[in-house]
Amino acid sequence: MIALGLIVGAAAGYIVYKDALDRGKDKQTAALWGFGTLASSLGTYLLLLGFLALYYFVGRKITDNRRPDKQVIDIEGVPLEELIPCPMCGRKVKDDCSICPHCHHTLRPKCVNCAQELRREWKVCPYCGADANPK
């Protein structure tokens, strides 16, 4: 009779352990539920049924946060387009604009020697070495 109780308890403990892992529990928590099932089976079958009912109502909640849902898109985390303020009028314009569409201020000046786009903070053209701001 004790051997049968041990076999039933071991089988139930293993099933509870695997179910807890499938529901996202870590290995330690799953092992505690499995061991609790095995230990309760060593008492009476009534204790085993009580522990299985406890696991069913408390321990079977899905807690798997390790797998993010591929369907969810964080809209606030994805910039639609980069906007910068125009240094002349202060209105927002796209980062890749050469000229402000509101005040027609040149956002990306060009080198007078080689016609490459320059950044405003550059003093010389890195492409040809010419003065970036000739007077």
PDB file of C-alpha atoms in Angstrom, residues 109-112 118-125 130-135:
ATOM      1  CA  PRO A 109      24.934  74.738 -46.282  1.00  0.00           C
ATOM      2  CA  LYS A 110      26.982  73.543 -49.228  1.00  0.00           C
ATOM      3  CA  CYS A 111      30.660  73.982 -49.836  1.00  0.00           C
ATOM      4  CA  VAL A 112      31.345  76.769 -52.356  1.00  0.00           C
ATOM      5  CA  LEU A 118      28.325  70.670 -44.682  1.00  0.00           C
ATOM      6  CA  ARG A 119      27.293  70.846 -41.069  1.00  0.00           C
ATOM      7  CA  ARG A 120      26.836  74.301 -39.580  1.00  0.00           C
ATOM      8  CA  GLU A 121      29.489  73.767 -36.901  1.00  0.00           C
ATOM      9  CA  TRP A 122      32.238  72.843 -39.391  1.00  0.00           C
ATOM     10  CA  LYS A 123      34.841  75.529 -40.048  1.00  0.00           C
ATOM     11  CA  VAL A 124      36.398  73.830 -43.105  1.00  0.00           C
ATOM     12  CA  CYS A 125      35.032  71.411 -45.690  1.00  0.00           C
ATOM     13  CA  ALA A 130      38.061  74.873 -48.392  1.00  0.00           C
ATOM     14  CA  ASP A 131      36.842  77.409 -45.828  1.00  0.00           C
ATOM     15  CA  ALA A 132      33.273  76.448 -44.885  1.00  0.00           C
ATOM     16  CA  ASN A 133      32.195  80.049 -44.173  1.00  0.00           C
ATOM     17  CA  PRO A 134      33.883  82.276 -46.764  1.00  0.00           C
ATOM     18  CA  LYS A 135      33.388  86.012 -46.282  1.00  0.00           C
TER      19      LYS A 135
END
